[in-house]
Each structure stands twice: as C-alpha cells, then as structure tokens.
Tab-separated table of C-alpha atoms and ligand atoms in Angstrom:
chain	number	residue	atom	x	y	z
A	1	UNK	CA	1.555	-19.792	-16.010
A	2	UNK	CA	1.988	-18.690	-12.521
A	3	UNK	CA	-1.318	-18.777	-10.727
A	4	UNK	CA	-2.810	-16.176	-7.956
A	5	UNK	CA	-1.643	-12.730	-8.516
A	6	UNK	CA	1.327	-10.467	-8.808
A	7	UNK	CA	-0.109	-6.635	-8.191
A	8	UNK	CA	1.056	-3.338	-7.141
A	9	UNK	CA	-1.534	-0.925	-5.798
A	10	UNK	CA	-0.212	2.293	-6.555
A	11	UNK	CA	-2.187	5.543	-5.187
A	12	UNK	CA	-1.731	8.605	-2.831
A	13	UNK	CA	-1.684	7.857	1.079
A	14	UNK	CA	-5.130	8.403	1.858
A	15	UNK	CA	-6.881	6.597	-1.528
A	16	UNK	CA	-7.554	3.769	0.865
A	17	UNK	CA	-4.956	1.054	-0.591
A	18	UNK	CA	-4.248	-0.625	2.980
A	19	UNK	CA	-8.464	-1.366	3.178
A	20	UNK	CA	-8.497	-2.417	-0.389
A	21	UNK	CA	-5.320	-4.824	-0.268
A	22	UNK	CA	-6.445	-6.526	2.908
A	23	UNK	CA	-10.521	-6.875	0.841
A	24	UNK	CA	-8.326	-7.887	-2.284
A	25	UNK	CA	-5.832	-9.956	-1.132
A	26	UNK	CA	-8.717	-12.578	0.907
A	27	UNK	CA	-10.702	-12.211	-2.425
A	28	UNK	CA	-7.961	-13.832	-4.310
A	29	UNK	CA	-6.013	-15.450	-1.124
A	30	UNK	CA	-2.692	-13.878	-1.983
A	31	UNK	CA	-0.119	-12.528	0.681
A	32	UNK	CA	-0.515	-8.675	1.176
A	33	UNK	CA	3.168	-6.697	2.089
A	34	UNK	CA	2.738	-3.622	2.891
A	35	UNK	CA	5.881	-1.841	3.523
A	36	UNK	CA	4.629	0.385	6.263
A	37	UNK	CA	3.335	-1.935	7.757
A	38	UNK	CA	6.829	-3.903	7.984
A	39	UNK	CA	8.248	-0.636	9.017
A	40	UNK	CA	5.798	0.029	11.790
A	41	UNK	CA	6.203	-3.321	13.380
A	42	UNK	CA	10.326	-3.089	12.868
A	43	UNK	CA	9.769	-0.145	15.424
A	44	UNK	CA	7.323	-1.969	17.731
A	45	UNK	CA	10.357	-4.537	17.971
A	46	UNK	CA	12.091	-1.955	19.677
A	47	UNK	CA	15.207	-3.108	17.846
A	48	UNK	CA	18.449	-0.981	16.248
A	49	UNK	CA	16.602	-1.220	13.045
A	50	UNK	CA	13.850	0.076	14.004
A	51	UNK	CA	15.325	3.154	16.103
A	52	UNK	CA	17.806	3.994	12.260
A	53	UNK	CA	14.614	3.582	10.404
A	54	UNK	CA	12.014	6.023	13.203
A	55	UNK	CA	13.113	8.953	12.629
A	56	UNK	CA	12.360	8.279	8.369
A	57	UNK	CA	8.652	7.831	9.705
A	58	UNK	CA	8.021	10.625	11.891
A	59	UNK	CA	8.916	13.213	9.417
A	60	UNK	CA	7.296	11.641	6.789
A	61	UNK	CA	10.250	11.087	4.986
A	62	UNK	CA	10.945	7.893	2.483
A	63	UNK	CA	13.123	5.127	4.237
A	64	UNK	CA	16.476	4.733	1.612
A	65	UNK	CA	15.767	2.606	-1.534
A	66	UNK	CA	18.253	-0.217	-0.233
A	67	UNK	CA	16.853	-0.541	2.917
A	68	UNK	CA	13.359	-1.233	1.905
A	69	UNK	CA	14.377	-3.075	-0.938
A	70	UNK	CA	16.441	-5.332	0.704
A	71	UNK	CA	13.218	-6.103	3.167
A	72	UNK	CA	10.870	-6.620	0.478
A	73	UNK	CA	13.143	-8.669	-1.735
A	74	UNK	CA	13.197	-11.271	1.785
A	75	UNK	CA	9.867	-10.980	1.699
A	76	UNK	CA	8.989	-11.916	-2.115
A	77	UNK	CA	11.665	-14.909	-1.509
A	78	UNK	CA	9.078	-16.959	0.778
A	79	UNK	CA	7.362	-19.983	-0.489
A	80	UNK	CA	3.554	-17.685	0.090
A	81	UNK	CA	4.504	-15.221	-2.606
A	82	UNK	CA	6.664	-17.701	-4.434
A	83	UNK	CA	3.814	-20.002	-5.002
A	84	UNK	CA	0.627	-18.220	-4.869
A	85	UNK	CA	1.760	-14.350	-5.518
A	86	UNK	CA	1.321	-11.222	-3.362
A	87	UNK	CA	-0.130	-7.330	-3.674
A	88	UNK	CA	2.404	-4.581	-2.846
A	89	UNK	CA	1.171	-1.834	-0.636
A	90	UNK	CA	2.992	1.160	-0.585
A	91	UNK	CA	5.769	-0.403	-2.659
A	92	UNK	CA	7.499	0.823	-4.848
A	93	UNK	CA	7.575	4.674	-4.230
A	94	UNK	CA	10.707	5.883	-6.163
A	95	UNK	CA	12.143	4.526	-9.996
A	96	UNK	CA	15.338	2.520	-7.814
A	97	UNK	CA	12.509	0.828	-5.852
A	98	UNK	CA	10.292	0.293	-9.481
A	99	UNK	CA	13.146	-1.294	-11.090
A	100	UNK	CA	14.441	-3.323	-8.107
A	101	UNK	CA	11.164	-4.893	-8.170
A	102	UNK	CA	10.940	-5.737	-11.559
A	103	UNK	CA	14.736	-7.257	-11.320
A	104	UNK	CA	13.293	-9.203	-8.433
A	105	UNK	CA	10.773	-10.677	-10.322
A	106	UNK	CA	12.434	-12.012	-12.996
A	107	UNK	CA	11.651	-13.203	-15.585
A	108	UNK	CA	8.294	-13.294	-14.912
A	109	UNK	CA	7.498	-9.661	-14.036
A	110	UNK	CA	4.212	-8.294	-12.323
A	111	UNK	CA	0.627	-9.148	-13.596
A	112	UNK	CA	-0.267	-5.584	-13.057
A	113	UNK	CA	-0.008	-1.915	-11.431
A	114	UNK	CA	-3.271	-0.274	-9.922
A	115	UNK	CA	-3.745	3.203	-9.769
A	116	UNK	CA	-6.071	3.771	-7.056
A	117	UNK	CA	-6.737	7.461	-7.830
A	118	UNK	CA	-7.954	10.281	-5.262
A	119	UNK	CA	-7.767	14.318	-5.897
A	120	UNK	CA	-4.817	15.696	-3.128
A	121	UNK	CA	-7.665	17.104	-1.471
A	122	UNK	CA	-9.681	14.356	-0.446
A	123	UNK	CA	-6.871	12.825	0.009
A	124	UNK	CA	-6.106	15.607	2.785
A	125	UNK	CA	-9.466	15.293	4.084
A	126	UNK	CA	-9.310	11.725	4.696
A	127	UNK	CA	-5.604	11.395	6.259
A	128	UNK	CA	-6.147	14.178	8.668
A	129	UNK	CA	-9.498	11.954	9.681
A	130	UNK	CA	-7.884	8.833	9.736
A	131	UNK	CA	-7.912	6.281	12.885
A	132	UNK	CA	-6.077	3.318	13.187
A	133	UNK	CA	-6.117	0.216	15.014
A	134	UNK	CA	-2.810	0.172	17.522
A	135	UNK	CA	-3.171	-3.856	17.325
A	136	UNK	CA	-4.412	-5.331	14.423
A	137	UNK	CA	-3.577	-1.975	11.984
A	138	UNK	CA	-7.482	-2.037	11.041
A	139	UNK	CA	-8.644	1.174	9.422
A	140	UNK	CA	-11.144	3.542	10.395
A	141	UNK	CA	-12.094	7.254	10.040
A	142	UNK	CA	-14.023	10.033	12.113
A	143	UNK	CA	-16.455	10.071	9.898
A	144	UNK	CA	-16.643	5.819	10.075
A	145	UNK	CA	-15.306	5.518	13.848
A	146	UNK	CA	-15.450	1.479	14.994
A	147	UNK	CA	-18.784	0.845	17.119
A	148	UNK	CA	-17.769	1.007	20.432
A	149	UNK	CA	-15.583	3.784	21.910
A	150	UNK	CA	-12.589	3.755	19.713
A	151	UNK	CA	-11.909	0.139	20.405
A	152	UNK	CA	-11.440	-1.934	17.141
A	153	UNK	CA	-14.703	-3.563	15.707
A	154	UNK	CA	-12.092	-7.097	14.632
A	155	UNK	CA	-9.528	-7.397	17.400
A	156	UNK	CA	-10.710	-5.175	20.994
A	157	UNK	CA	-7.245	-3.021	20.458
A	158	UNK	CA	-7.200	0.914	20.958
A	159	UNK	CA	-7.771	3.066	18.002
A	160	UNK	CA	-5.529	5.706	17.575
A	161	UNK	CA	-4.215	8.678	15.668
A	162	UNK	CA	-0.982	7.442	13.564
A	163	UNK	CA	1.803	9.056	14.516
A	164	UNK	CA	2.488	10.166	11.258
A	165	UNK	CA	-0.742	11.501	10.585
A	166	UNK	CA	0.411	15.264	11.955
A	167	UNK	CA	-0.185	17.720	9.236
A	168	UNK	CA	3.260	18.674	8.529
A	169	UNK	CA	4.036	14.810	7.878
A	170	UNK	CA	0.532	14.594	5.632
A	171	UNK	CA	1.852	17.240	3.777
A	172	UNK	CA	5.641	15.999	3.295
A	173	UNK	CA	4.429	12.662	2.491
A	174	UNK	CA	1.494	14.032	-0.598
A	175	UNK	CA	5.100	16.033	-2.344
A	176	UNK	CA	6.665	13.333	-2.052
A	177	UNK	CA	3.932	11.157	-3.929
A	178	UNK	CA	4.085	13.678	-6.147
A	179	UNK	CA	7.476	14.226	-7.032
A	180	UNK	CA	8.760	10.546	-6.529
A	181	UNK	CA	6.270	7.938	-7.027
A	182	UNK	CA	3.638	9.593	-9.241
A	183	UNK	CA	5.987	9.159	-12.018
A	184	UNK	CA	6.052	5.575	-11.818
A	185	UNK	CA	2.367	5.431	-13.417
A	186	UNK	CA	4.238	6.359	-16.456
A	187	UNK	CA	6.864	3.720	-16.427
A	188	UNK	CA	3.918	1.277	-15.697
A	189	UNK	CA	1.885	2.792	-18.451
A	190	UNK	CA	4.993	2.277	-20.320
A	191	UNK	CA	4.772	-1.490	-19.488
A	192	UNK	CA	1.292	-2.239	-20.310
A	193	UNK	CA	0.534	-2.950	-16.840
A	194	UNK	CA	-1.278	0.215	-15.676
A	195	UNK	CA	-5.011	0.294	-14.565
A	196	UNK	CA	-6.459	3.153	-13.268
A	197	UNK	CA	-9.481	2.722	-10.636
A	198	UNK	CA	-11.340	5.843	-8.809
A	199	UNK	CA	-11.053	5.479	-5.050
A	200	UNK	CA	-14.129	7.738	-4.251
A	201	UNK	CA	-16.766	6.103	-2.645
A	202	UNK	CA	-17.677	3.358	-0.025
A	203	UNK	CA	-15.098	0.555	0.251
A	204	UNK	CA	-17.430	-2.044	-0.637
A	205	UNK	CA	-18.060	-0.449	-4.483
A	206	UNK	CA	-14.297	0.532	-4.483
A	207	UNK	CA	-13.714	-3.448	-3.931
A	208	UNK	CA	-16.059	-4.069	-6.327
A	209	UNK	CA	-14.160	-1.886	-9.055
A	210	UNK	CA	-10.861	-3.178	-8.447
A	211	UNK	CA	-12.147	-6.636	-8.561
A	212	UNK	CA	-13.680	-5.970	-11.894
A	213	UNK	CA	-10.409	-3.867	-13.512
A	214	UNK	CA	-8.649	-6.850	-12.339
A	215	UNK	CA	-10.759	-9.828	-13.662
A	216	UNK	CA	-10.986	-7.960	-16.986
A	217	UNK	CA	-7.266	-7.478	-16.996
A	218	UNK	CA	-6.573	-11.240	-16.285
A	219	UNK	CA	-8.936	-12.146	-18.783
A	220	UNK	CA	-6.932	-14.081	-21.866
A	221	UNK	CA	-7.351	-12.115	-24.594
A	222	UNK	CA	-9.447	-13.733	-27.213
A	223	UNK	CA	-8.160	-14.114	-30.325
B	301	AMP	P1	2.541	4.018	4.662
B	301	AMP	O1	1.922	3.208	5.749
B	301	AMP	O2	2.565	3.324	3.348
B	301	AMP	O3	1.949	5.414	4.564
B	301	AMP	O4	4.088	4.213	5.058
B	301	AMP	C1	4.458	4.842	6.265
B	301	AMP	C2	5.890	5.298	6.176
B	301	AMP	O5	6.770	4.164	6.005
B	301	AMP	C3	6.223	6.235	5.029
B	301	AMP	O6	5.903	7.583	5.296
B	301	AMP	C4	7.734	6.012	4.888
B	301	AMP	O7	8.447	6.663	5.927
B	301	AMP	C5	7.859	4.507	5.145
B	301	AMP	N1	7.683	3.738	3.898
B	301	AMP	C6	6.672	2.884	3.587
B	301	AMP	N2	6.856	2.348	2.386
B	301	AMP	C7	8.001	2.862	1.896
B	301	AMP	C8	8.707	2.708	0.667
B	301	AMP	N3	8.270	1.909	-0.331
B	301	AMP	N4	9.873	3.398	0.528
B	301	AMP	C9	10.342	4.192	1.492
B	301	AMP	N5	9.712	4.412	2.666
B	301	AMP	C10	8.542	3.750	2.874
C-alpha cells in the first residue's frame, strides 16, 4: 500500500482547482504540481524555454503533449511524490497526456480523478473576475479582493490580472476544455476512478466536499 495520495483534480479553469489543491494538498501533506504553475515560473526564468513555451500561454493555447509531459514525468520522479504522493492541477488535459500519466505511474496507477464541476457560465463569470497574486500565485476575485489595496493577504506581493485572463484567451481555453480534456472524465469513469464534486459555493464547504468524496473513496471497502 502506498500511503498519502495519488489525485487528479480535473475541472474547467475557473471551478477553483488551484484554491482547492493548495487547501487539499496541506490537509493530506502531499506535493501539489500544477502545470501552469511550472509553466508560469519557466517564463519568469526568462529562459529559451520559457520564451518557445510564451507564446502557448498568451493565446490560451495547450503547450504540446511532450513538452509538458516530459516536465511532469521529472516532477513525479522526486523522492516527495515518490514517497508520500502528489495532486495534479491542470494535468492531464488531452488523452496523450491521460495515458502518459498512467504509463508513468506504473504499476500502481492513480488513487483517483476529481471532477470539480462548474456550468461554462460561472465559470466565465469567475475567470473574467479573477486576481492573482504576482508572487506567491495566491487567488483572489473582485468580488473577494485581498484586504488591503490589491496587495496579497499571505505574502505583501501585487495582485494582478493574469495575463491570460483576456477574454479571447478565457474563451479559447473553455473549447478547449471542452473538446480536449472533458473527454477524459469518461476514460476515468471508465477506470473506476471518477468522482464528481460541485464547485459552487464558498471554498471552505467546497474543501469540505472534496475532503469528504475523498475519505469515502479511500475508505476500504467492507466486505
Ligand atoms: P492553468 O494555470 O492551468 O490555467 O494553465 C495556464 C496555461 O498553461 C494553459 O492555458 C496552457 O497554455 C498551459 N498549460 C497548463 N497545463 C497544461 C497542460 N496539462 N497541457 C498543456 N498546456 C498546459
């Protein structure tokens, strides 16, 4: 038996998965990877990688299957999500990524797949209001700013507009949910690892959900 956790939190940009996997992953001390994340601080770096993979995140526009495979296969190979497990954020979006992953993790395969599910619309509603912390990558909204003067409530950094939270990108970003990653619920489904958990609400009763969906999951079956 491996112990901590081996998730995926699968959901439409906007459902709130980046506040969830940071609440999740210090309720069961696992490593969160979050691919955009890794992405966004590849271009911070100002290195080559970073300028080939910019252009990818302006538009919107998925970053190729071997690229982001190769950086979350590194990833999965430290001793953190070797020993203790991890939650995936953002990954995987496409069926290459879905079955790189599971190739990765064999032979002992993923615990289980969360759908964090949100209607496109509020989905919409929330990315267009959505503020983030240029620092720390903390998440707010317009409609929760941080307490003082768009200057981050955990680290003093600026709070900004993400550059790829321009409507056009929104937009490209929600078809491509649609078209490329929304199908992987089915192959999870297929799997017996789906879970589905409504995102509406504050983030303390989404926690609350996910934690419980997961316990439940975890639980050994009695016999
Ligand atoms: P996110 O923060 O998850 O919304 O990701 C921001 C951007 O990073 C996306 O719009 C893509 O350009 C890129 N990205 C993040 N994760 C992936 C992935 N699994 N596959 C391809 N591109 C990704």
């Amino acid at each position: 038996m491996i112990p901590g956790i081996r998730l995926v939190l699968l959901g439409k940009q906007g459902a709130g998965k980046g506040t969830q996997c940071v609440r999740l992953a210090r309720h069961y001390v696992v490593s969160h990877i979050s691919t955009g994340d890794m992405f966004r601080a590849a271009l911070r770096t100002g290195s080559d990688w970073g300028r080939q993979i910019r252009a990818y995140l302006d538009e919107g526009e998925l970053v190729p299957d071997e690229i982001t495979l190769g950086m979350v296969a590194d990833r999965l190979a430290h001793h953190d999500t070797q020993s203790r497990g991890f939650i995936l954020d953002g990954f995987p979006r496409t069926f290459p990524q879905a079955e790189g992953l599971t190739k990765i993790l064999e032979p002992h395969g993923l615990d289980m797949a969360i759908d964090l599910h949100i209607s496109t619309d509020e989905a919409l509603t929330r990315l267009a209001g959505r503020r983030v912390c240029s620092t720390c990558g903390g998440i707010y909204n317009v409609r929760k700013p941080p307490r003082y003067d768009w200057t981050c409530d955990n680290c003093g950094g600026e709070v900004v507009q993400r550059d790829d939270d321009t409507d056009d990108a929104i937009r490209r970003r929600l078809s491509l949910y649609e078209s490329d990653t929304a199908p992987l619920l089915e192959y999870y489904g297929d799997l017996g690892l789906l879970v589905t958990v409504d995102a509406l609400g504050d983030a303390d009763a989404v926690a609350d959900r996910l934690v419980e969906a997961i316990d439940r999951h975890r639980e050994p079956s009695t016999p």
